[in-house]
Amino acid sequence: MGGVFMKSCMGYILEVDLTKGEIKRTKVPDEVYYNVLSGKGLGVWYCLKNIPADADPLGPDNVLGILSGALTGTGALLTGRWMLVGKSPLTGGWGDANCGGTFSPAIKHCGVDGIFFKGISEKPVYLYMDNKTCELRDASAYWGLDAVEAEEKLTADNYTIKKPVVAVIGTAGEKKSLMAGVVNAGGRIAARSGLGAVMGSKNLKAVVLAGNKPIPCADKQAMKELSKTLGAKIKGASVPDLPIGRLIGLGGYAMGMAPFNFPLDGSMANMLLKTWGTPMNTPMGSTSGDAPVKNWAGSRKDIPNATKTFNPDVLMKKEYRKYHCYSCALGCGSILDIRGNKYSKYDYTHKPEYETLNQLGNLLLNDDLDSILYMNELLNRAGLDSISVGGTIAYAIECFENGLIDESVTDGLHLTWGNTYAILALCQKIIDREGFGDILADGTRKAVERLGPETAQYAINVAGQELPAHDPRNDTSVGLHYMLEPAPGKHTIAMDLMYNAMSLCDFVSWAPPVKVHHKREDREATEQNALMTKANTCYSQLMDGMGACLYLEMMGVHTSHPAEHINAASGWNRDGEDYMRIGERIQTMRQQFNVKHGINPTDFKLPPRVLGFPPLKEGALKGVQLPNTDKQKSLHWKAFGWDPDTGVPLPETLEKLGINELLELEVS
Amino acid sequence: MAAKQYPVINFEPCLSCQVCSDACPISCIELTLNGKVAGFDKWNNFFPVVDKAKCTGCGRCCDACPVEAIRMEAAS
Ligand code: SF4
Ligand code: SF4
Ligand code: SF4
């Protein structure tokens, strides 16, 4: 197996045994970078090798990895994402989560590409690392603090030369809530897969990084030229300075009614994201049918105020300043001034994402924006996944509305649709794991175990992971990816719409061409559609190896060509085919992780309701049903060289991708 | 000995990307609203500001800026 070192990586990882208190800095073989890059690729390589099949996700044998991206710090734009990896306590299989903020370059400034924790510390600790020091420190003074307070205090207490950057669990991670994530930058959270509970189970409160080693790049000047071109394109994309946010809902109507998906220039999304961030999709989603309403059983008619309440101009007026993750020219985030909010005791909050707005809004028929902004801040501080919390509250409401639980179970809360007071109270109870909140704090799958199998019909998850706010009845491939992903329930892999924006056919020869196509065609099980889901999957894994943001991905290969960027960073000269094979390899290893850990890929199923059984009676998705998903899954697996019936990667595929050889390599 | 040089930021191409503040080994660049320059892109409304008293003139920020928005100049 050949492999030339990737010059934009540090070449080392840190291995921390929390039980023994031992820390080792070890060298990663060059072939690993060559074949799976850094980020999620390096993460899955390490975890597939090192987590035993019978490891309890919350036990000492599980590994929690925190990784930077292969392009982070090279001067490439929108490549500052960091990733968590490990065995997910929500699904019992592969888990990963992705986050912006400022933590990704901090890992590399300490001279490593990733940090892997195993074991369980006897007492709460945090890892401190700079150029010279690397040690576990007592975290008792920080245990019990919320993520924002802990980050502030840890930053101040450890500030000597370079201002430290901190990733931390909130109180939810400490309490091992299976909906917990890991937080940085005052409330940006790597939320999915429940990996914050893994960090909590290890008694690891935080990772504090203060190194200042330079991050290398093979051809700095070439990278700067690429960034200047991309930066100018992004900077030039602006929406006219008019209060047009309320018109977005109308655009959604049109999208929902159009029977076609059109080829788009991916960079068009830039101006919308720059202006409003992801909340631009909230009014559009409820009118187009993208946004699930009333726990996936309702439509925009159930929440008539939605387009007004979720007009993104309302949020924009509250902006105190824009927020950019590290190396981002787009800046889809902002910090909102929420002084005067009728519930909040906090002055500021990160602008809630579309997902949060929908999960705490449309999904619960809650049109009280103040309550959502407050819960957004509460959940960020607790370190909880707002997607899962929203889905879990929706489940509880529907159980209550249908008489499966009553006030004796809900601690007296009258949990009806849109009852803001009860929703707020329940959110706090989940955070505190108090009373009924304790029953719900581990998500819908555990809640069904606790409240009875008759409640399962309202638990909208795939294999334990609550579904995010994009409806497969509107866009089929998003639903397929919910089931096809080794870490299920991810909305960030692709949509048919995104496929049309990315132009992957100009990156790799086997990706089907971009064309105007009838939405119904997307629902058909064809080899062409399977190649589309495969292409999107591989591309997404490649991006996670690079540390790139989804919004870089969405700009499409004509706006930002990954091969040019990776070649400039690494010193390699490889093409799209080669890089897509990296994505294919990473995905196959993630699937292999599940197989090793006894997860059956055929168990990853969408709840009937989400497939349109029974069909919706109103709204943009009225009558839509998706009957073909098993066949589509099977064709996707086949396209990957996995068994079309079981989803298990075939031995010849592992051989062809060099995965067995790769797994024999050791750190030194 | 040559006069000490400091980073000077050209706000026109600046993307508010924080690469400079991250690259500074002693954290003496911060992106703040105080760096706001009237008339510039309202979507990038916070800019890097250098703490000159602390800056050693090492040039790492200038080297790191992805769009060459920083040049090193002798203090005036
Ligand atoms: S586009 Fe948004 S999420 Fe992506 S890197 Fe930029 S600020 Fe972060
Ligand atoms: S690195 Fe350059 S573009 Fe980015 S904030 Fe600093 S000066 Fe602006
Ligand atoms: S010249 Fe060096 S010390 Fe001064 S701001 Fe730039 S990086 Fe920091």
Tab-separated table of N, CA and C and ligand atoms in Angstrom, chain B residues 9-10 13-21 29 31 47-48 61 64-70, ligand 2:
chain	number	residue	atom	x	y	z
B	9	ILE	N	-4.250	46.272	8.160
B	9	ILE	CA	-5.291	45.473	7.508
B	9	ILE	C	-6.053	46.295	6.477
B	10	ASN	N	-6.154	45.717	5.311
B	10	ASN	CA	-6.941	46.327	4.238
B	10	ASN	C	-8.350	45.736	4.305
B	13	PRO	N	-10.641	43.692	0.919
B	13	PRO	CA	-10.760	42.250	0.653
B	13	PRO	C	-11.023	41.421	1.909
B	14	CYS	N	-10.896	42.004	3.091
B	14	CYS	CA	-11.003	41.217	4.332
B	14	CYS	C	-12.351	40.501	4.408
B	15	LEU	N	-12.297	39.255	4.806
B	15	LEU	CA	-13.489	38.403	4.836
B	15	LEU	C	-13.991	38.159	6.257
B	16	SER	N	-13.385	38.803	7.235
B	16	SER	CA	-13.727	38.565	8.651
B	16	SER	C	-13.618	37.090	9.005
B	17	CYS	N	-12.619	36.437	8.469
B	17	CYS	CA	-12.564	34.978	8.580
B	17	CYS	C	-11.820	34.499	9.830
B	18	GLN	N	-11.183	35.396	10.540
B	18	GLN	CA	-10.491	35.077	11.801
B	18	GLN	C	-9.228	34.256	11.646
B	19	VAL	N	-8.776	34.061	10.431
B	19	VAL	CA	-7.554	33.281	10.268
B	19	VAL	C	-6.367	34.024	10.894
B	20	CYS	N	-6.355	35.352	10.763
B	20	CYS	CA	-5.247	36.120	11.342
B	20	CYS	C	-5.249	36.032	12.865
B	21	SER	N	-6.423	36.198	13.458
B	21	SER	CA	-6.461	36.186	14.925
B	21	SER	C	-6.083	34.810	15.451
B	29	ILE	N	-4.613	39.845	18.041
B	29	ILE	CA	-5.613	40.356	17.091
B	29	ILE	C	-6.966	39.849	17.555
B	31	LEU	N	-11.210	40.143	16.447
B	31	LEU	CA	-12.206	40.713	15.533
B	31	LEU	C	-13.298	41.339	16.379
B	47	PHE	N	-14.333	43.370	12.226
B	47	PHE	CA	-13.028	43.323	11.567
B	47	PHE	C	-11.898	43.132	12.575
B	48	PRO	N	-10.756	42.670	12.078
B	48	PRO	CA	-9.622	42.475	12.982
B	48	PRO	C	-9.021	43.802	13.464
B	61	CYS	N	0.421	36.584	11.161
B	61	CYS	CA	-0.941	36.919	10.710
B	61	CYS	C	-0.933	37.230	9.227
B	64	ALA	N	-0.566	34.212	7.172
B	64	ALA	CA	-1.714	33.297	7.191
B	64	ALA	C	-2.920	33.831	6.433
B	65	CYS	N	-3.081	35.129	6.333
B	65	CYS	CA	-4.316	35.676	5.746
B	65	CYS	C	-4.560	35.080	4.356
B	66	PRO	N	-5.704	34.444	4.184
B	66	PRO	CA	-5.950	33.728	2.920
B	66	PRO	C	-6.074	34.639	1.711
B	67	VAL	N	-6.374	35.911	1.925
B	67	VAL	CA	-6.602	36.778	0.769
B	67	VAL	C	-5.621	37.955	0.732
B	68	GLU	N	-4.522	37.831	1.452
B	68	GLU	CA	-3.478	38.861	1.471
B	68	GLU	C	-4.044	40.249	1.777
B	69	ALA	N	-4.861	40.278	2.806
B	69	ALA	CA	-5.433	41.565	3.210
B	69	ALA	C	-4.548	42.266	4.242
B	70	ILE	N	-3.449	41.614	4.620
B	70	ILE	CA	-2.590	42.213	5.647
B	70	ILE	C	-1.207	42.478	5.055
C	2	SF4	S1	-7.137	36.695	7.909
C	2	SF4	FE1	-7.272	38.337	6.416
C	2	SF4	S2	-9.325	38.146	5.571
C	2	SF4	FE2	-9.301	36.953	7.436
C	2	SF4	S3	-10.029	38.368	9.033
C	2	SF4	FE3	-7.801	38.492	9.019
C	2	SF4	S4	-7.352	40.181	7.648
C	2	SF4	FE4	-9.460	39.602	7.261
